[in-house]
Amino acid sequence: MNPRIGESERWTPVPGNHWDLLPAPTAPHPDVPEVSVVVPYYRDQAGLDLLLAALTRQEMPGGRLQVVIADDGSPEPPRLPARPPFDLQVIRQPDLGFRASAARALGASVAEGQVLAFLDGDMIPDRHYLRHAVHRAARSPEAVVVGRRRHLDPGRLAARWQPGDPVPEEAVLDEPAWLERAYASTGNLLEADSTAYRFMISAVLTVHRHIHDDAGGFDPDFVGYGGEDWEFAHRLWRAGALLAHEPRAEAWHRGPDFAGREDLQAGRTVKNRESLVLARKVSAPTARGWSWGSRTRPRVEVVLECSADGDVSLPGMVLCADAMVQSFPAARLLLPGPVPAGAEVLLEDPRVCVRAAPAGASPNPDPVSTPGPGNAADLAAVPDWTITVLAPIRPARGAGPPDPAAAAEWLLEAERAGHDRIEVSGPAGLAVTAVSSRALWRARRWGHRDPSGVVGLDLADCGWEPAGEDTDLEAWWGGWG
């Protein structure tokens, strides 16, 4: 676990995901941080030789570079060059199946660098790769940068070609068009949301040690091809990572992309298996839709704070609870106090639970006020968004029933805009707050809440209104009022 980043350190927090708001370096070329390159490896000596040869040609002082080869149980350990210009070591794990994720976690556990550059064993980085990949991490401990994975036909390379040399045009294979579109539509991930985990590729992934450790690193329990980088990237996002795609950090993969290596049916089988694994681990709507929930990893938790107030209209509270669950059908609805007499129908729904407040504590303390650094175990227990309802509300009359797809998009829009806390005010004052896990973890990391991530909205402009004494439950459930 990392200690909280103090005011005495040279880091500066960045609102949302806005890299452009970072202060300019004080020198034309800031010091390159200590970098550990972590390479998962299995029985590919020729590929490793090319990778190590490319690393020797990097524009980086060898004394600031460490390379860790994490061997995933190869029958024979990899052979290393006699006098590498950087610190080079091998760490091994037994062969228990395809465990690239565990190999990366093992390599990271012995890495000493401030920045971790994950490169797959079949990658050949351009000679400028590390300089561009670590540039942002030299400016923020929340940096997560994905490079540009390009594809080459090794059979078309000239005999004298060396790793780090320009790749001849005739040897260049097509890049995945869906990734190019994703980076273009998100401003190279600077306008990303929680679904951007799909665009993070562990083959060319650079992560600052602070955010890596806060998010828990790669999951060593993953077995089989695919999905481990997306699951880790989603945890990084939830922990407040600043995402970026750096197209100048180019590395070459020998051969085509996955889609070009498999026939259609075989590829679909692999991806369906991956999707079923991720649906249990990733809460973003692109992993399981907006209607399928999870008891342990909810996308949204709704805290009905108004249920603890004896002055609240009982029908209004029940209508509010129903409207919130209709808006977020996969949400967990939390009642921080006893269910009022007559409202026991709420407990018939498995999504509803009652939690008693600790003695002497507020029923629902503001999560961003929780002191101390975050850790991966705590992160797993926190939903992506905690929506606290302070006064009973309902969709405005005449607006129709709640639209769960629109509600899901509302949160994604907030994420893309860099808003990690939403405050919605009604006629009587603050009615609803929505706080993301990013707000919680960034506040813990920096020791204070970032006011630039807060956006204020009006309840009426959101299409909602107070649910008062005139609540008619029969009309609400019947659809006419």
Short mmCIF file of C-alpha atoms in Angstrom, two decimals:
data_model
loop_
_atom_site.label_atom_id
_atom_site.label_comp_id
_atom_site.label_asym_id
_atom_site.label_seq_id
_atom_site.Cartn_x
_atom_site.Cartn_y
_atom_site.Cartn_z
CA MET A 1 0.00 0.00 0.00
CA ASN A 2 1.35 3.43 -0.86
CA PRO A 3 1.36 6.26 1.67
CA ARG A 4 -0.81 9.21 0.83
CA ILE A 5 0.85 11.69 -1.53
CA GLY A 6 1.74 14.72 0.57
CA GLU A 7 1.94 18.39 -0.27
CA SER A 8 5.73 18.22 -0.02
CA GLU A 9 6.03 16.02 -3.08
CA ARG A 10 6.38 17.43 -6.56
CA TRP A 11 3.16 15.88 -7.87
CA THR A 12 0.13 18.01 -8.74
CA PRO A 13 -3.42 16.55 -8.86
CA VAL A 14 -5.18 16.80 -12.22
CA PRO A 15 -8.96 17.42 -12.33
CA GLY A 16 -10.86 14.55 -13.92
CA ASN A 17 -8.81 13.10 -16.76
CA HIS A 18 -7.58 16.44 -18.09
CA TRP A 19 -3.90 16.03 -18.77
CA ASP A 20 -3.84 19.43 -20.44
CA LEU A 21 -4.26 21.06 -17.01
CA LEU A 22 -1.00 19.64 -15.69
CA PRO A 23 1.60 22.35 -15.13
CA ALA A 24 4.42 22.43 -17.62
CA PRO A 25 7.67 20.79 -16.48
CA THR A 26 10.12 23.18 -14.87
CA ALA A 27 12.87 21.98 -17.21
CA PRO A 28 12.73 21.37 -20.98
CA HIS A 29 13.35 17.66 -20.40
CA PRO A 30 12.20 16.46 -16.96
CA ASP A 31 14.13 13.66 -15.33
CA VAL A 32 13.14 10.25 -16.60
CA PRO A 33 11.76 8.24 -13.68
CA GLU A 34 13.27 4.90 -12.77
CA VAL A 35 11.59 2.41 -15.11
CA SER A 36 11.06 -1.33 -14.73
CA VAL A 37 10.11 -3.18 -17.92
CA VAL A 38 8.07 -6.29 -17.00
CA VAL A 39 7.97 -8.99 -19.69
CA PRO A 40 5.72 -12.07 -19.39
CA TYR A 41 7.52 -14.89 -21.20
CA TYR A 42 6.86 -18.46 -22.29
CA ARG A 43 9.14 -20.59 -24.45
CA ASP A 44 9.99 -17.97 -27.10
CA GLN A 45 13.73 -17.38 -27.00
CA ALA A 46 13.83 -15.88 -30.50
CA GLY A 47 11.17 -13.33 -29.59
CA LEU A 48 12.88 -12.49 -26.32
CA ASP A 49 16.17 -11.93 -28.14
CA LEU A 50 14.48 -9.41 -30.42
CA LEU A 51 12.82 -7.64 -27.48
CA LEU A 52 16.04 -7.37 -25.48
CA ALA A 53 17.92 -6.16 -28.54
CA ALA A 54 15.29 -3.44 -29.00
CA LEU A 55 15.55 -2.43 -25.34
CA THR A 56 19.32 -1.96 -25.66
CA ARG A 57 18.64 0.74 -28.28
CA GLN A 58 16.18 2.76 -26.20
CA GLU A 59 16.78 6.48 -25.72
CA MET A 60 17.16 6.05 -21.98
CA PRO A 61 20.17 5.76 -19.68
CA GLY A 62 20.74 2.10 -18.92
CA GLY A 63 21.35 2.92 -15.27
CA ARG A 64 17.72 4.06 -14.93
CA LEU A 65 16.28 0.92 -16.53
CA GLN A 66 15.48 -2.49 -15.06
CA VAL A 67 14.13 -5.43 -17.08
CA VAL A 68 12.30 -8.29 -15.35
CA ILE A 69 11.53 -11.42 -17.36
CA ALA A 70 8.58 -13.23 -15.72
CA ASP A 71 8.71 -16.80 -17.00
CA ASP A 72 5.32 -18.55 -17.02
CA GLY A 73 6.73 -22.06 -16.47
CA SER A 74 8.77 -22.59 -19.63
CA PRO A 75 10.42 -26.07 -19.81
CA GLU A 76 13.80 -24.31 -19.93
CA PRO A 77 14.57 -20.89 -18.45
CA PRO A 78 15.30 -18.15 -20.99
CA ARG A 79 18.90 -17.43 -21.96
CA LEU A 80 20.11 -13.91 -21.24
CA PRO A 81 22.80 -11.83 -22.93
CA ALA A 82 26.18 -11.79 -21.17
CA ARG A 83 26.53 -8.05 -20.55
CA PRO A 84 23.21 -6.22 -20.89
CA PRO A 85 23.42 -2.43 -20.54
CA PHE A 86 20.68 -2.49 -17.86
CA ASP A 87 19.75 -4.50 -14.80
CA LEU A 88 18.25 -7.77 -16.08
CA GLN A 89 16.76 -10.64 -14.11
CA VAL A 90 14.47 -13.64 -14.52
CA ILE A 91 11.80 -14.74 -12.07
CA ARG A 92 9.86 -17.95 -12.69
CA GLN A 93 6.53 -19.52 -11.75
CA PRO A 94 5.38 -23.13 -12.30
CA ASP A 95 3.46 -24.10 -15.43
CA LEU A 96 -0.17 -24.25 -14.31
CA GLY A 97 -1.69 -23.22 -17.63
CA PHE A 98 -1.67 -19.92 -19.50
CA ARG A 99 -1.06 -17.43 -16.68
CA ALA A 100 0.21 -14.25 -18.28
CA SER A 101 -1.63 -12.17 -15.69
CA ALA A 102 0.07 -14.01 -12.82
CA ALA A 103 3.42 -13.63 -14.58
CA ARG A 104 2.95 -9.86 -14.83
CA ALA A 105 1.97 -9.72 -11.15
CA LEU A 106 5.06 -11.77 -10.25
CA GLY A 107 7.32 -9.51 -12.30
CA ALA A 108 5.82 -6.37 -10.77
CA SER A 109 6.39 -7.77 -7.27
CA VAL A 110 10.19 -7.66 -7.75
CA ALA A 111 10.30 -4.58 -9.99
CA GLU A 112 12.02 -1.61 -8.36
CA GLY A 113 11.03 1.18 -10.74
CA GLN A 114 8.79 4.13 -10.06
CA VAL A 115 7.18 3.37 -13.42
CA LEU A 116 6.19 -0.11 -14.63
CA ALA A 117 6.30 -0.65 -18.39
CA PHE A 118 4.56 -3.90 -19.30
CA LEU A 119 5.70 -5.30 -22.67
CA ASP A 120 4.68 -8.72 -23.94
CA GLY A 121 7.47 -11.07 -24.92
CA ASP A 122 6.52 -10.98 -28.59
CA MET A 123 6.75 -7.18 -28.84
CA ILE A 124 9.58 -5.21 -30.46
CA PRO A 125 9.57 -1.63 -29.16
CA ASP A 126 10.66 1.20 -31.39
CA ARG A 127 13.81 2.94 -30.16
CA HIS A 128 11.69 5.92 -28.97
CA TYR A 129 9.14 3.72 -27.20
CA LEU A 130 10.11 4.16 -23.55
CA ARG A 131 10.79 7.88 -23.85
CA HIS A 132 7.24 8.51 -25.04
CA ALA A 133 5.60 5.85 -22.84
CA VAL A 134 7.00 7.20 -19.55
CA HIS A 135 6.70 10.93 -20.29
CA ARG A 136 3.29 11.36 -18.63
CA ALA A 137 4.20 9.13 -15.70
CA ALA A 138 7.05 11.53 -14.98
CA ARG A 139 4.35 14.13 -14.31
CA SER A 140 1.61 12.23 -12.43
CA PRO A 141 1.45 9.26 -10.04
CA GLU A 142 -2.00 8.44 -11.48
CA ALA A 143 -0.73 7.94 -15.03
CA VAL A 144 -1.80 4.93 -17.11
CA VAL A 145 -0.58 5.06 -20.70
CA VAL A 146 -1.28 2.61 -23.50
CA GLY A 147 1.08 2.73 -26.45
CA ARG A 148 0.48 1.88 -30.08
CA ARG A 149 0.71 -1.81 -30.88
CA ARG A 150 1.51 -2.22 -34.54
CA HIS A 151 1.79 -5.43 -36.53
CA LEU A 152 4.49 -6.65 -38.85
CA ASP A 153 5.03 -9.59 -41.16
CA PRO A 154 8.40 -10.96 -40.02
CA GLY A 155 8.75 -12.83 -43.29
CA ARG A 156 8.87 -9.52 -45.20
CA LEU A 157 11.70 -7.99 -43.19
CA ALA A 158 15.02 -7.46 -44.92
CA ALA A 159 17.87 -9.70 -43.81
CA ARG A 160 19.80 -6.81 -42.27
CA TRP A 161 16.86 -5.38 -40.34
CA GLN A 162 17.58 -4.91 -36.62
CA PRO A 163 15.13 -4.25 -33.76
CA GLY A 164 14.66 -0.52 -33.46
CA ASP A 165 15.20 0.11 -37.18
CA PRO A 166 12.33 1.58 -39.21
CA VAL A 167 9.95 -1.11 -40.45
CA PRO A 168 9.68 -1.26 -44.27
CA GLU A 169 6.21 -0.51 -45.57
CA GLU A 170 5.86 -3.90 -47.24
CA ALA A 171 6.19 -5.61 -43.83
CA VAL A 172 3.43 -3.55 -42.12
CA LEU A 173 0.14 -5.36 -41.45
CA ASP A 174 -3.22 -3.71 -40.79
CA GLU A 175 -4.02 -2.40 -37.30
CA PRO A 176 -7.39 -3.13 -35.66
CA ALA A 177 -9.81 -0.53 -37.02
CA TRP A 178 -11.96 -0.62 -33.88
CA LEU A 179 -9.05 0.52 -31.75
CA GLU A 180 -8.20 3.35 -34.12
CA ARG A 181 -11.83 4.52 -33.98
CA ALA A 182 -11.87 4.28 -30.17
CA TYR A 183 -8.77 6.41 -29.72
CA ALA A 184 -10.02 8.95 -32.25
CA SER A 185 -13.46 9.25 -30.61
CA THR A 186 -12.05 9.71 -27.09
CA GLY A 187 -9.26 12.16 -27.89
CA ASN A 188 -6.67 9.45 -27.26
CA LEU A 189 -8.54 8.50 -24.05
CA LEU A 190 -8.45 12.02 -22.62
CA GLU A 191 -12.27 12.03 -22.83
CA ALA A 192 -12.70 8.48 -21.57
CA ASP A 193 -15.29 6.92 -19.29
CA SER A 194 -15.51 3.68 -17.33
CA THR A 195 -16.00 1.67 -20.54
CA ALA A 196 -12.53 2.66 -21.80
CA TYR A 197 -10.99 -0.41 -20.18
CA ARG A 198 -11.63 -2.08 -23.57
CA PHE A 199 -8.97 0.10 -25.17
CA MET A 200 -6.16 -0.69 -22.72
CA ILE A 201 -3.74 -3.34 -23.99
CA SER A 202 -1.32 -4.99 -21.59
CA ALA A 203 1.16 -5.67 -24.39
CA VAL A 204 2.07 -1.95 -24.40
CA LEU A 205 0.91 -0.69 -21.01
CA THR A 206 2.84 1.76 -18.80
CA VAL A 207 1.61 2.43 -15.25
CA HIS A 208 2.95 4.55 -12.42
CA ARG A 209 3.71 2.46 -9.35
CA HIS A 210 1.36 4.51 -7.10
CA ILE A 211 -1.80 3.86 -9.11
CA HIS A 212 -0.69 0.31 -9.93
CA ASP A 213 -0.48 -0.59 -6.24
CA ASP A 214 -3.65 1.29 -5.26
CA ALA A 215 -5.60 -0.71 -7.84
CA GLY A 216 -3.97 -4.00 -6.83
CA GLY A 217 -1.97 -4.87 -9.95
CA PHE A 218 -2.73 -7.71 -12.35
CA ASP A 219 -4.96 -10.46 -10.94
CA PRO A 220 -2.82 -13.62 -10.47
CA ASP A 221 -5.92 -15.83 -10.49
CA PHE A 222 -6.63 -15.30 -14.20
CA VAL A 223 -6.05 -18.49 -16.21
CA GLY A 224 -6.46 -18.60 -19.98
CA TYR A 225 -6.10 -16.15 -22.82
CA GLY A 226 -7.59 -12.66 -22.66
CA GLY A 227 -9.48 -10.38 -20.31
CA GLU A 228 -6.91 -9.83 -17.57
CA ASP A 229 -5.76 -6.48 -18.98
CA TRP A 230 -9.33 -5.20 -19.32
CA GLU A 231 -10.18 -6.24 -15.75
CA PHE A 232 -7.06 -4.51 -14.42
CA ALA A 233 -7.70 -1.41 -16.53
CA HIS A 234 -11.21 -1.13 -15.09
CA ARG A 235 -9.83 -1.29 -11.55
CA LEU A 236 -7.31 1.39 -12.47
CA TRP A 237 -10.11 3.63 -13.73
CA ARG A 238 -12.15 3.10 -10.56
CA ALA A 239 -9.10 3.99 -8.46
CA GLY A 240 -8.80 7.36 -10.22
CA ALA A 241 -6.27 6.66 -12.95
CA LEU A 242 -5.55 9.26 -15.63
CA LEU A 243 -5.78 7.41 -18.93
CA ALA A 244 -3.97 8.31 -22.13
CA HIS A 245 -3.12 6.71 -25.45
CA GLU A 246 0.34 7.71 -26.64
CA PRO A 247 0.55 6.93 -30.38
CA ARG A 248 4.24 7.86 -30.50
CA ALA A 249 5.06 4.95 -28.16
CA GLU A 250 5.17 2.34 -30.95
CA ALA A 251 5.94 -1.33 -30.50
CA TRP A 252 5.66 -4.06 -33.10
CA HIS A 253 3.90 -7.38 -32.70
CA ARG A 254 5.18 -10.20 -34.87
CA GLY A 255 2.11 -11.26 -36.79
CA PRO A 256 -1.49 -10.07 -37.13
CA ASP A 257 -3.95 -9.00 -34.43
CA PHE A 258 -6.03 -11.67 -32.64
CA ALA A 259 -8.82 -11.35 -35.21
CA GLY A 260 -6.37 -12.28 -37.94
CA ARG A 261 -4.95 -15.26 -36.07
CA GLU A 262 -8.18 -17.18 -35.49
CA ASP A 263 -11.00 -18.40 -37.70
CA LEU A 264 -14.34 -16.74 -37.02
CA GLN A 265 -15.91 -19.48 -34.88
CA ALA A 266 -12.78 -20.19 -32.84
CA GLY A 267 -12.33 -16.50 -32.18
CA ARG A 268 -15.96 -16.12 -31.10
CA THR A 269 -15.57 -19.04 -28.67
CA VAL A 270 -12.55 -17.42 -27.05
CA LYS A 271 -14.22 -14.00 -26.82
CA ASN A 272 -17.46 -15.41 -25.39
CA ARG A 273 -15.49 -17.19 -22.66
CA GLU A 274 -13.68 -13.93 -21.95
CA SER A 275 -16.97 -12.00 -21.83
CA LEU A 276 -18.48 -14.40 -19.30
CA VAL A 277 -15.41 -14.07 -17.07
CA LEU A 278 -15.41 -10.27 -17.27
CA ALA A 279 -19.16 -10.05 -16.56
CA ARG A 280 -18.38 -11.33 -13.05
CA LYS A 281 -15.49 -8.94 -12.50
CA VAL A 282 -16.20 -5.68 -14.36
CA SER A 283 -19.16 -3.46 -13.45
CA ALA A 284 -19.13 -1.18 -16.52
CA PRO A 285 -22.27 -1.43 -18.70
CA THR A 286 -20.22 -2.72 -21.67
CA ALA A 287 -19.30 -5.79 -19.60
CA ARG A 288 -22.78 -6.82 -18.45
CA GLY A 289 -25.28 -4.29 -19.77
CA TRP A 290 -27.22 -1.93 -17.49
CA SER A 291 -29.88 -4.36 -16.28
CA TRP A 292 -27.82 -7.32 -15.03
CA GLY A 293 -26.49 -6.66 -11.54
CA SER A 294 -24.03 -8.16 -9.11
CA ARG A 295 -24.30 -8.65 -5.37
CA THR A 296 -20.58 -8.10 -4.91
CA ARG A 297 -19.71 -5.60 -7.68
CA PRO A 298 -22.67 -3.27 -8.27
CA ARG A 299 -22.26 -0.45 -10.73
CA VAL A 300 -24.54 1.76 -8.60
CA GLU A 301 -25.54 1.77 -4.96
CA VAL A 302 -28.52 3.95 -4.05
CA VAL A 303 -28.61 5.07 -0.42
CA LEU A 304 -32.11 6.12 0.54
CA GLU A 305 -31.13 8.51 3.30
CA CYS A 306 -34.63 9.96 3.37
CA SER A 307 -36.00 6.67 4.73
CA ALA A 308 -34.44 7.38 8.12
CA ASP A 309 -36.41 10.59 8.65
CA GLY A 310 -39.69 10.16 10.51
CA ASP A 311 -41.08 13.31 8.89
CA VAL A 312 -40.81 11.84 5.39
CA SER A 313 -44.03 10.81 3.67
CA LEU A 314 -44.14 7.01 3.68
CA PRO A 315 -45.78 6.79 0.20
CA GLY A 316 -43.26 9.33 -1.10
CA MET A 317 -40.36 7.29 0.22
CA VAL A 318 -41.70 4.07 -1.30
CA LEU A 319 -42.31 5.76 -4.66
CA CYS A 320 -38.79 7.22 -4.56
CA ALA A 321 -37.29 3.79 -3.87
CA ASP A 322 -39.24 2.25 -6.75
CA ALA A 323 -38.29 5.08 -9.14
CA MET A 324 -34.59 4.75 -8.31
CA VAL A 325 -34.63 0.99 -8.86
CA GLN A 326 -36.45 1.49 -12.16
CA SER A 327 -33.79 4.02 -13.18
CA PHE A 328 -30.93 1.74 -12.13
CA PRO A 329 -32.33 -1.82 -12.30
CA ALA A 330 -28.97 -3.41 -11.42
CA ALA A 331 -28.42 -1.16 -8.40
CA ARG A 332 -28.20 -2.19 -4.78
CA LEU A 333 -30.68 -0.15 -2.72
CA LEU A 334 -29.46 0.56 0.79
CA LEU A 335 -31.73 1.65 3.62
CA PRO A 336 -29.46 2.98 6.37
CA GLY A 337 -32.10 2.60 9.06
CA PRO A 338 -35.08 0.39 9.96
CA VAL A 339 -37.81 0.09 7.35
CA PRO A 340 -40.81 2.17 8.43
CA ALA A 341 -43.93 0.23 9.34
CA GLY A 342 -46.06 -0.32 6.25
CA ALA A 343 -43.09 -0.26 3.83
CA GLU A 344 -42.04 -3.89 4.34
CA VAL A 345 -42.77 -4.49 0.64
CA LEU A 346 -39.32 -3.02 -0.06
CA LEU A 347 -37.62 -5.93 1.69
CA GLU A 348 -39.31 -8.38 -0.67
CA ASP A 349 -36.85 -7.22 -3.36
CA PRO A 350 -33.43 -8.96 -3.11
CA ARG A 351 -31.72 -5.76 -4.24
CA VAL A 352 -32.79 -3.98 -1.05
CA CYS A 353 -30.81 -4.27 2.15
CA VAL A 354 -30.82 -2.54 5.53
CA ARG A 355 -27.61 -1.42 7.18
CA ALA A 356 -27.50 0.01 10.67
CA ALA A 357 -25.19 2.97 11.21
CA PRO A 358 -22.27 2.54 13.65
CA ALA A 359 -22.88 3.99 17.09
CA GLY A 360 -22.35 7.73 17.12
CA ALA A 361 -21.88 7.94 13.34
CA SER A 362 -23.93 9.53 10.61
CA PRO A 363 -26.07 6.89 8.81
CA ASN A 364 -24.27 7.65 5.55
CA PRO A 365 -21.01 9.56 5.97
CA ASP A 366 -19.69 11.23 2.86
CA PRO A 367 -17.35 8.57 1.43
CA VAL A 368 -14.81 11.11 0.16
CA SER A 369 -14.20 12.26 3.74
CA THR A 370 -12.82 8.85 4.74
CA PRO A 371 -9.17 9.38 5.74
CA GLY A 372 -6.14 7.37 4.73
CA PRO A 373 -4.84 5.82 1.50
CA GLY A 374 -6.94 3.44 -0.51
CA ASN A 375 -6.14 -0.19 -1.23
CA ALA A 376 -7.35 -2.85 -3.62
CA ALA A 377 -9.38 -4.74 -1.00
CA ASP A 378 -11.33 -1.62 -0.09
CA LEU A 379 -11.77 -0.73 -3.74
CA ALA A 380 -13.49 -4.04 -4.48
CA ALA A 381 -16.20 -3.24 -1.92
CA VAL A 382 -17.04 0.21 -3.31
CA PRO A 383 -19.52 0.64 -6.20
CA ASP A 384 -18.62 2.75 -9.21
CA TRP A 385 -21.22 5.31 -8.09
CA THR A 386 -22.90 5.89 -4.73
CA ILE A 387 -26.14 7.86 -5.20
CA THR A 388 -27.47 9.26 -1.93
CA VAL A 389 -31.07 10.48 -1.93
CA LEU A 390 -31.54 13.08 0.82
CA ALA A 391 -35.21 13.86 0.16
CA PRO A 392 -37.87 11.75 -1.61
CA ILE A 393 -37.98 12.45 -5.35
CA ARG A 394 -39.81 11.08 -8.36
CA PRO A 395 -39.83 11.56 -12.14
CA ALA A 396 -41.72 14.71 -13.05
CA ARG A 397 -45.39 14.10 -13.71
CA GLY A 398 -46.01 13.68 -17.41
CA ALA A 399 -42.39 12.70 -18.10
CA GLY A 400 -43.17 8.98 -18.31
CA PRO A 401 -41.43 6.14 -16.46
CA PRO A 402 -37.68 6.21 -15.77
CA ASP A 403 -35.43 5.25 -18.69
CA PRO A 404 -32.61 2.99 -17.42
CA ALA A 405 -30.60 3.37 -20.63
CA ALA A 406 -30.73 7.16 -20.26
CA ALA A 407 -29.75 6.89 -16.59
CA ALA A 408 -26.75 4.72 -17.49
CA GLU A 409 -25.70 7.22 -20.17
CA TRP A 410 -26.10 10.09 -17.68
CA LEU A 411 -23.35 8.61 -15.52
CA LEU A 412 -21.10 7.90 -18.51
CA GLU A 413 -21.48 11.49 -19.67
CA ALA A 414 -20.42 12.69 -16.23
CA GLU A 415 -17.33 10.46 -16.39
CA ARG A 416 -16.35 11.73 -19.82
CA ALA A 417 -16.66 15.31 -18.59
CA GLY A 418 -14.37 14.60 -15.62
CA HIS A 419 -17.17 14.95 -13.06
CA ASP A 420 -16.73 12.55 -10.16
CA ARG A 421 -19.27 14.17 -7.83
CA ILE A 422 -22.75 15.36 -8.86
CA GLU A 423 -24.94 17.48 -6.58
CA VAL A 424 -28.61 17.86 -7.52
CA SER A 425 -30.62 20.55 -5.73
CA GLY A 426 -34.39 20.78 -5.37
CA PRO A 427 -36.70 23.48 -3.99
CA ALA A 428 -35.71 22.67 -0.40
CA GLY A 429 -31.97 22.38 -0.97
CA LEU A 430 -29.64 19.50 -1.78
CA ALA A 431 -31.71 16.48 -2.82
CA VAL A 432 -29.27 13.99 -4.35
CA THR A 433 -25.52 13.44 -4.43
CA ALA A 434 -23.72 11.00 -6.72
CA VAL A 435 -20.12 10.23 -5.78
CA SER A 436 -17.86 7.98 -7.85
CA SER A 437 -15.21 5.59 -6.61
CA ARG A 438 -12.73 7.81 -8.47
CA ALA A 439 -13.64 10.72 -6.18
CA LEU A 440 -13.14 8.55 -3.12
CA TRP A 441 -9.77 7.17 -4.14
CA ARG A 442 -8.40 10.46 -5.43
CA ALA A 443 -9.43 12.21 -2.22
CA ARG A 444 -7.69 9.52 -0.20
CA ARG A 445 -4.62 9.74 -2.41
CA TRP A 446 -4.24 13.50 -2.25
CA GLY A 447 -5.67 14.11 1.21
CA HIS A 448 -8.44 16.43 0.05
CA ARG A 449 -11.46 16.55 -2.24
CA ASP A 450 -10.94 18.03 -5.72
CA PRO A 451 -13.60 20.78 -6.11
CA SER A 452 -13.10 20.90 -9.89
CA GLY A 453 -14.70 17.46 -10.22
CA VAL A 454 -18.00 18.63 -8.69
CA VAL A 455 -20.93 19.62 -10.91
CA GLY A 456 -24.19 21.13 -9.63
CA LEU A 457 -27.53 20.39 -11.31
CA ASP A 458 -31.15 21.36 -10.76
CA LEU A 459 -33.67 18.63 -10.00
CA ALA A 460 -36.23 20.02 -12.45
CA ASP A 461 -33.66 20.19 -15.25
CA CYS A 462 -33.01 16.48 -14.67
CA GLY A 463 -36.71 15.74 -15.23
CA TRP A 464 -37.46 14.96 -11.55
CA GLU A 465 -39.44 16.64 -8.77
CA PRO A 466 -40.04 16.18 -5.02
CA ALA A 467 -42.29 13.30 -3.97
CA GLY A 468 -44.45 14.87 -1.28
CA GLU A 469 -47.59 14.33 0.73
CA ASP A 470 -49.69 14.20 -2.44
CA THR A 471 -48.04 10.94 -3.58
CA ASP A 472 -50.56 8.48 -5.06
CA LEU A 473 -48.97 5.01 -5.18
CA GLU A 474 -51.89 3.46 -7.07
CA ALA A 475 -51.56 6.09 -9.79
CA TRP A 476 -47.76 5.66 -9.91
CA TRP A 477 -47.86 1.89 -10.25
CA GLY A 478 -50.91 2.03 -12.50
CA GLY A 479 -49.12 4.39 -14.86
CA TRP A 480 -51.50 7.37 -14.78
CA GLY A 481 -49.85 9.64 -12.21
#
